[in-house]
Coordinates of C-alpha atoms in Angstrom, one line a residue:
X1210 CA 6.6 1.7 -26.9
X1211 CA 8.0 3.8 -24.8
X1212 CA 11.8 5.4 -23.9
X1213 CA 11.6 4.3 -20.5
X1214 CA 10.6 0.5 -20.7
X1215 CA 13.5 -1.9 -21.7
X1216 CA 11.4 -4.3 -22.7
X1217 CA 13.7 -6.7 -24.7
X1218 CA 15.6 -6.6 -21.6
X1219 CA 13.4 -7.5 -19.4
X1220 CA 12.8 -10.3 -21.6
X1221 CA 16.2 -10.9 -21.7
X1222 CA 16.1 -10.7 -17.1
X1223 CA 13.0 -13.4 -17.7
X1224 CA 15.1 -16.0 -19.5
X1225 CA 18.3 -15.5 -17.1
X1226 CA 15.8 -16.1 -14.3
X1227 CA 13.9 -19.0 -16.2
X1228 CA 17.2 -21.3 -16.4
X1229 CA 18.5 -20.2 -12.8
X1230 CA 14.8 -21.7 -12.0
X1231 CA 15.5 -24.9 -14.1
X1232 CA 18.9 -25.6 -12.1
X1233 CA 18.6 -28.5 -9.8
X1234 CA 19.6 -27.1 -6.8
X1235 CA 17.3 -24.1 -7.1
X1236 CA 15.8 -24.4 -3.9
X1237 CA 18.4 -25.9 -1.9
X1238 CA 18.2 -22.0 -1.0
X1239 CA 14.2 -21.5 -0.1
X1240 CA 14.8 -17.9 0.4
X1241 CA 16.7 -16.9 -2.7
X1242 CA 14.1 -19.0 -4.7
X1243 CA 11.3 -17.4 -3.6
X1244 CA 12.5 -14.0 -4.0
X1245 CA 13.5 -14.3 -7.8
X1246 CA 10.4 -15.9 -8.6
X1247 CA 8.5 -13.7 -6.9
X1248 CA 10.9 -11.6 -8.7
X1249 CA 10.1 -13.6 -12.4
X1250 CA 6.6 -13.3 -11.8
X1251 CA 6.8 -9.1 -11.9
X1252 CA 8.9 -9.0 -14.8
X1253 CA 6.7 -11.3 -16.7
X1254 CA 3.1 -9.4 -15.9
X1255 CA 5.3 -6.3 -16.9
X1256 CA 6.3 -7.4 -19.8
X1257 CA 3.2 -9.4 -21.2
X1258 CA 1.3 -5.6 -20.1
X1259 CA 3.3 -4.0 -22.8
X1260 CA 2.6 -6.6 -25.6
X1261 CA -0.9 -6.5 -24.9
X1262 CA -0.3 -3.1 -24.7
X1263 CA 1.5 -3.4 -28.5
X1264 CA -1.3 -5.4 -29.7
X1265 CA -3.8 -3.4 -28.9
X1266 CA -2.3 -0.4 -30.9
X1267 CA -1.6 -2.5 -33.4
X1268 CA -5.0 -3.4 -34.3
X1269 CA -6.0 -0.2 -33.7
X1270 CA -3.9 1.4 -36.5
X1271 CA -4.8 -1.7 -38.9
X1272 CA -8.6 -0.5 -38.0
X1273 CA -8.1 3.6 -38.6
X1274 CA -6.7 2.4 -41.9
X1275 CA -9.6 0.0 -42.9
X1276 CA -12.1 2.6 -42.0
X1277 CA -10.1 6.0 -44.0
X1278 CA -9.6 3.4 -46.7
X1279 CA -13.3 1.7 -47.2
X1280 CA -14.4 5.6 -46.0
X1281 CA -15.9 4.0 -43.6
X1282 CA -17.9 6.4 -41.2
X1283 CA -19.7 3.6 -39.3
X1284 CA -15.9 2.8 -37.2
X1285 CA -16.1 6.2 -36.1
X1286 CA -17.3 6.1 -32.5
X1287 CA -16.1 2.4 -31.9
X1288 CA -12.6 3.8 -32.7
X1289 CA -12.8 7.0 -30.4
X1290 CA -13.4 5.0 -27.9
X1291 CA -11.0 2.4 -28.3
X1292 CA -8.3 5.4 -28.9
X1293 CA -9.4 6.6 -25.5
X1294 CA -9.6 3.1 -23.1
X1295 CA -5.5 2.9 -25.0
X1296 CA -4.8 6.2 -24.3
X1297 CA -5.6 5.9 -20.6
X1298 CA -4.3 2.4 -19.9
X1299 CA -0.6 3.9 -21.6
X1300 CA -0.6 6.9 -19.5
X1301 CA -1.1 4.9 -16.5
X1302 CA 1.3 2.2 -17.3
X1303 CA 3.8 4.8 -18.3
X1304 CA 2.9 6.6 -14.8
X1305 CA 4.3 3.3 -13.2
X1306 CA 7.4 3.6 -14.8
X1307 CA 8.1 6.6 -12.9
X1308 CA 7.8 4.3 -9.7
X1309 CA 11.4 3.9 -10.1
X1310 CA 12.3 4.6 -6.6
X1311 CA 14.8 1.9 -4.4
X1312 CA 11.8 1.0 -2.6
X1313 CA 8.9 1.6 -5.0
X1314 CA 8.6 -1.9 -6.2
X1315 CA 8.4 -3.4 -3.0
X1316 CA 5.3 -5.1 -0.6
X1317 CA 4.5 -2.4 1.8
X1318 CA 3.5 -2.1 5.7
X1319 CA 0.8 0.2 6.3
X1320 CA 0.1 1.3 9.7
X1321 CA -3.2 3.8 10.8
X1322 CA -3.3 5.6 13.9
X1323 CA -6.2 7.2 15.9
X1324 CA -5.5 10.8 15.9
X1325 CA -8.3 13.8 17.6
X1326 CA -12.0 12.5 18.0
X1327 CA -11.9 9.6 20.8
X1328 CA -14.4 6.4 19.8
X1329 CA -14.8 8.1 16.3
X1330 CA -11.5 8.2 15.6
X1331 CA -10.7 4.7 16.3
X1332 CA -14.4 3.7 14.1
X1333 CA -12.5 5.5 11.4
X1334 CA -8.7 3.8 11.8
X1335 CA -11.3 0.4 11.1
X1336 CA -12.9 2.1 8.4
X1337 CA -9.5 3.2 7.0
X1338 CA -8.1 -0.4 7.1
X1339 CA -11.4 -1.8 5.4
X1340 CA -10.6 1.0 2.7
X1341 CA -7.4 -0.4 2.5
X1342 CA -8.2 -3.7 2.1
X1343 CA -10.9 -3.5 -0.5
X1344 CA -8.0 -1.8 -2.3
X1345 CA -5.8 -4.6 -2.4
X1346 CA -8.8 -7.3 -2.9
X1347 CA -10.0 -5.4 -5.6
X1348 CA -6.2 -5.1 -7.3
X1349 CA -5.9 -8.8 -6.7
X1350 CA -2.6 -8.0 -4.4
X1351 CA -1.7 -10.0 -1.3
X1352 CA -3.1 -8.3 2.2
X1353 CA -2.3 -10.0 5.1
X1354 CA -3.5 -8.2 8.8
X1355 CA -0.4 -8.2 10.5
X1356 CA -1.4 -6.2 13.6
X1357 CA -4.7 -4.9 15.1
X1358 CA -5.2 -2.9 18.8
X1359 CA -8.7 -2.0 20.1
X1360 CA -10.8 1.0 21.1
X1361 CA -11.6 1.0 24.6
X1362 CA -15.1 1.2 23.4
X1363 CA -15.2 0.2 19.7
X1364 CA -13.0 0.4 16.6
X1365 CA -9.1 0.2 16.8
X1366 CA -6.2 2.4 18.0
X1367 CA -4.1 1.0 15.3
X1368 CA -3.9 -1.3 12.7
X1369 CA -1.3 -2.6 10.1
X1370 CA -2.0 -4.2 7.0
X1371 CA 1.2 -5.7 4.4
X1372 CA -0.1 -5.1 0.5
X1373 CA 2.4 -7.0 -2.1
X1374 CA 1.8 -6.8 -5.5
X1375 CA 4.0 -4.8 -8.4
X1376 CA 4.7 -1.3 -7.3
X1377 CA 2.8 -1.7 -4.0
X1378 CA 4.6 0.9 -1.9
X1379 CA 5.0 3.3 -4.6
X1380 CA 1.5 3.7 -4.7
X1381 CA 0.4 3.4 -0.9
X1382 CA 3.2 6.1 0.0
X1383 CA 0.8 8.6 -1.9
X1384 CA -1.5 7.7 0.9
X1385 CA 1.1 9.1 3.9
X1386 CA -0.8 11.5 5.8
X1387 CA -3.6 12.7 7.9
X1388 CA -6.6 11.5 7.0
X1389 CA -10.4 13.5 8.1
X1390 CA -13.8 12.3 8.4
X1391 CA -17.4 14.0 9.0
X1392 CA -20.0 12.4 9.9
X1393 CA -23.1 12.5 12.0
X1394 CA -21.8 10.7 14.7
X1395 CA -22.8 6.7 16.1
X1396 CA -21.4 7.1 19.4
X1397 CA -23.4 10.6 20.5
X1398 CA -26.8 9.9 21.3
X1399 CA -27.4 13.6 20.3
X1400 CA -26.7 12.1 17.0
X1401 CA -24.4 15.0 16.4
X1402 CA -22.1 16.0 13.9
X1403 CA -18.4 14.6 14.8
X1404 CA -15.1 14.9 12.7
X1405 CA -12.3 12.7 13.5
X1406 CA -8.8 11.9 12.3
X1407 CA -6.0 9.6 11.6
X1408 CA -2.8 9.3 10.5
X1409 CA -1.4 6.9 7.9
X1410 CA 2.4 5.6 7.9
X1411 CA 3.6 3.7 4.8
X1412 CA 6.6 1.9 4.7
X1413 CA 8.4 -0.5 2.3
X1414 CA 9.4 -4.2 3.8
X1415 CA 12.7 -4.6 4.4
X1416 CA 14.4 -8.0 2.9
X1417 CA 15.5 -9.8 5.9
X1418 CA 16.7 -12.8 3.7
X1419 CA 19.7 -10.5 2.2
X1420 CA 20.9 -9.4 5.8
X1421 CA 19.7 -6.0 4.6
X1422 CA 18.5 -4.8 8.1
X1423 CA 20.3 -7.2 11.1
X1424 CA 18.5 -7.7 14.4
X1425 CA 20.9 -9.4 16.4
X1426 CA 18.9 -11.5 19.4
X1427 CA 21.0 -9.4 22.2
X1428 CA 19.8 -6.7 20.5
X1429 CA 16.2 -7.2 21.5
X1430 CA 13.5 -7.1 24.0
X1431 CA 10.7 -10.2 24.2
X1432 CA 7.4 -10.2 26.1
X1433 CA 4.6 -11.5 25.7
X1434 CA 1.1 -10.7 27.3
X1435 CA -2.4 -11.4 26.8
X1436 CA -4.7 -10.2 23.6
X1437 CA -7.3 -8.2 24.3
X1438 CA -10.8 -7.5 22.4
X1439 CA -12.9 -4.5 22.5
X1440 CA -13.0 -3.0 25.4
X1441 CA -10.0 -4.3 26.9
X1442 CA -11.1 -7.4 27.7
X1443 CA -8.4 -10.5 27.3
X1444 CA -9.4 -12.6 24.4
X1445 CA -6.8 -15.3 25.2
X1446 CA -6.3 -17.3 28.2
X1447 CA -2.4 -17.7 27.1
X1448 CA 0.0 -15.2 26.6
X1449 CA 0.0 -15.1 22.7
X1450 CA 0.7 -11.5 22.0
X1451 CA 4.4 -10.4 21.4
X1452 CA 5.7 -6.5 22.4
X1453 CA 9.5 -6.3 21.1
X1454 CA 11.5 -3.5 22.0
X1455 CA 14.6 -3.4 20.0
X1456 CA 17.5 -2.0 22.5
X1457 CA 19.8 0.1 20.7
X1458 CA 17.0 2.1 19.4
X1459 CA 14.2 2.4 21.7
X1460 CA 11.7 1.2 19.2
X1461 CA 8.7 -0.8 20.2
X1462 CA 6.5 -3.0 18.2
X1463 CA 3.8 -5.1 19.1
X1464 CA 1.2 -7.8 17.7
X1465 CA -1.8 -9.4 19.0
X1466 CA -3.4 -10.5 15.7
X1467 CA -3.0 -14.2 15.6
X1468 CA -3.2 -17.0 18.7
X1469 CA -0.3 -18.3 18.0
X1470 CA 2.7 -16.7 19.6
X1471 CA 5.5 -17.8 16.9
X1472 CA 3.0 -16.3 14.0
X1473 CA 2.9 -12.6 16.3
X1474 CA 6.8 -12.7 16.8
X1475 CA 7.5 -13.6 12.9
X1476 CA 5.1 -10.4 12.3
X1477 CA 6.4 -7.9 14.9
X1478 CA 9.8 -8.7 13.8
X1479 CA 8.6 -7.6 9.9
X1480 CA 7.1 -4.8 11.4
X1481 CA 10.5 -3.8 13.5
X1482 CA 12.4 -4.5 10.0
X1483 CA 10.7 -2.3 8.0
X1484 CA 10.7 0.6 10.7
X1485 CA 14.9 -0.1 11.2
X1486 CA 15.5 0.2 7.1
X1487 CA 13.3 3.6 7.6
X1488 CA 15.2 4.8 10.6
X1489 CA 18.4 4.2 8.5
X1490 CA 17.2 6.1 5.5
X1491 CA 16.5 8.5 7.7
X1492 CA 19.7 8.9 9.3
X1493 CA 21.8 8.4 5.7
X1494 CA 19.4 11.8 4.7
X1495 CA 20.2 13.4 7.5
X1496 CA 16.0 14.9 7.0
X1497 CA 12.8 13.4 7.3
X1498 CA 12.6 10.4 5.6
X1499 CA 10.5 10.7 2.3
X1500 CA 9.4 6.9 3.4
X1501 CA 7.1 7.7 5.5
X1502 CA 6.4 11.4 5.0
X1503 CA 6.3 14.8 7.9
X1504 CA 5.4 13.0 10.7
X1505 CA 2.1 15.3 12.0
X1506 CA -0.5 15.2 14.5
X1507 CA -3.6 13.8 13.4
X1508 CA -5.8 16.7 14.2
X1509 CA -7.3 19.6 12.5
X1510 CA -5.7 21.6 9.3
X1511 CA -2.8 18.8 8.8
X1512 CA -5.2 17.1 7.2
X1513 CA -4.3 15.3 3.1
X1514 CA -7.9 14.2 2.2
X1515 CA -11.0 14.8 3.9
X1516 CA -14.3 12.6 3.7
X1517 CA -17.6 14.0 4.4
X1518 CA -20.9 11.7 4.8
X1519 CA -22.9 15.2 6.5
X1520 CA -24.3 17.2 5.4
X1521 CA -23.3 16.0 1.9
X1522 CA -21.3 13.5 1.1
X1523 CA -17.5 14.1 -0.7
X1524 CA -14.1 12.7 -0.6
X1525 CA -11.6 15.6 -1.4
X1526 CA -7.9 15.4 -1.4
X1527 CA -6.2 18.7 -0.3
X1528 CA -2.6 18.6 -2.3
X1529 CA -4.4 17.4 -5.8
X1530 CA -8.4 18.9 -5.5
X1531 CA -9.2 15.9 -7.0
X1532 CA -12.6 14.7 -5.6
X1533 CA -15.4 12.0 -5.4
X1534 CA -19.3 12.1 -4.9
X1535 CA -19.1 8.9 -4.4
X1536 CA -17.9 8.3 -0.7
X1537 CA -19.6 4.1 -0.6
X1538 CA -17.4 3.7 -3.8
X1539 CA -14.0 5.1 -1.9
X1540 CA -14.5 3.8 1.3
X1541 CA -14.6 0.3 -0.1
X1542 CA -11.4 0.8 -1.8
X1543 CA -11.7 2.7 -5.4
X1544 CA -8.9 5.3 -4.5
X1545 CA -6.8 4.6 -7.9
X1546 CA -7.7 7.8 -9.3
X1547 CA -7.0 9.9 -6.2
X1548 CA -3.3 7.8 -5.8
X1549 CA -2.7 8.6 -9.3
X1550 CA -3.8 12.4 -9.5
X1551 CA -0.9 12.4 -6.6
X1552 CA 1.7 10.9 -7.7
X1553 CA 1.0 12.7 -11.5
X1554 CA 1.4 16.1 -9.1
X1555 CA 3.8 15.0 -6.9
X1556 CA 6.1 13.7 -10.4
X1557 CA 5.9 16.7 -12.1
X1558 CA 2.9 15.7 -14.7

């Protein structure tokens, strides 16, 4: 259907995959074996995608030449629309095919920062990560919570989510960037108007089971202190949370999510891998890495999409103009149009 699926390859990459999955010692290898069928799985929704895709044309043509040859008028608007809902679903499926990037088809670590507006700005980095999440529930992808640290008085400083499914960081790095909200502020007992900011870092996972980014144990730093709530307070009577710092680079990463201390080292060292494969892109560019985007402030006029609940309420992003009235519906995680308006822009459609 289309110049830039292979799809009788693919098909051909399913069966190879199908009898390496039949072998006996398959998983005598738990890594490897998860990976390609993790690996199977996306080539087979892809695949059965563009069948349906097929089918659906298919029966559209075999119903455009029923109607013209019975002169059928009655098929009229049930075929316009039918010729629309294809339309649509082959422009965005084609759009994926331009996710063709080393990275694009991989899970990916999103991390939101507080930027300018103090307790608002952390309410927001929660709101943000809710945003986020409703995205992935409602995509039926994989989110896990792989990090979260609290406001002094409400919210979160930070927080990192890891979204899987097909194409997950091509789409989330359309989201790198400062983010703005307006609002009559919660926090002011003036109840007055308070915009606020954050930053959002994409960045694909790196595939630790290939050796593709090494941390070497003399190569890192391990402590491990107390989780705190809201406010500060410890949470934990036992020293649960991890902080790595990884030596040769200076880079720190820590998690307090979980109560158990392996579960927060096994997530701050995904964390660290995903930041080391960035820091090497970087490097091998010799620029700013287009993984995660110009690193900016999160304050005024750096801004990519700005929300407004007062005086009115909008959701506008700055490098497409597409918009939403509807700020409930975006904030609980219907941002596919504004990721795809992007990334039409950003590939030149």
């Amino acid at each position: 259907m289309s110049s830039g699926f292979d799809l009788i390859g693919k098909e051909k990459s399913i069966d190879q995959l199908n009898r390496e999955a039949s072998a006996s010692d398959f998983w005598d290898d738990p890594s490897n074996a998860q990976r390609k069928m993790q690996q199977l799985g996306q080539l087979q929704q892809s695949v059965d995608s563009w069948r349906e895709m097929q089918s659906r044309v298919a029966d559209l043509l075999e119903l455009t030449d029923l109607a013209i040859e019975n002169s059928d008028d009655s098929l009229f608007d049930e075929l316009t629309a039918e010729s629309e809902n294809v339309a649509a679903d082959l422009a965005r499926a084609e759009m994926q095919l331009t996710l063709s990037g080393p990275y694009d088809d991989r899970p990916a670590i999103l991390t939101i920062h507080s930027g300018a507006g103090g307790t608002d700005s952390h309410d927001w980095v929660e709101m943000l990560l809710g945003m986020y999440a409703g995205w992935a529930t409602k995509s039926k992808r994989p989110v896990q919570v792989l990090d979260t640290a609290y406001g002094d008085e409400a919210g979160l400083r930070t927080g990192t989510l890891e979204i899987g499914g097909p194409h997950a960081f091509g789409y989330l790095s359309a989201e790198v960037g400062v983010h703005r909200l307006v609002r009559m502020s919660p926090f002011d007992p003036a109840r007055r108007r308070q915009t606020s900011f954050a930053r959002v870092e994409v960045l694909p996972t790196a595939l630790d089971d290939e050796g593709e980014v090494e941390i070497r144990p003399d190569d890192i730093k391990m402590d491990f202190f107390r989780s705190s709530g809201p406010g500060g307070q410890n949470v934990q009577k036992v020293a649960s949370a991890v902080r790595i710092t990884h030596l040769p680079t200076g880079l720190v990463v820590s998690c307090q999510t979980e109560r158990s201390q392996h579960q927060n080292r096994d997530y701050a060292l995904r964390i660290l891998r995903a930041r080391l494969l960035a820091r090497r892109e970087e490097e091998r560019a010799e620029h700013l890495s287009q993984l995660r985007g110009e690193r900016v402030s999160a304050e005024w006029g750096n801004q990519i999409r700005s929300y407004v609940l007062h005086p009115y309420k909008s959701v506008k992003d700055h490098r497409t103009d597409y918009q939403s009235g509807n700020t409930d519906a975006v904030l609980g995680g219907e941002i596919d149009e504004f990721i795809e308006a992007y990334l039409v822009t950003k590939l030149g459609g």
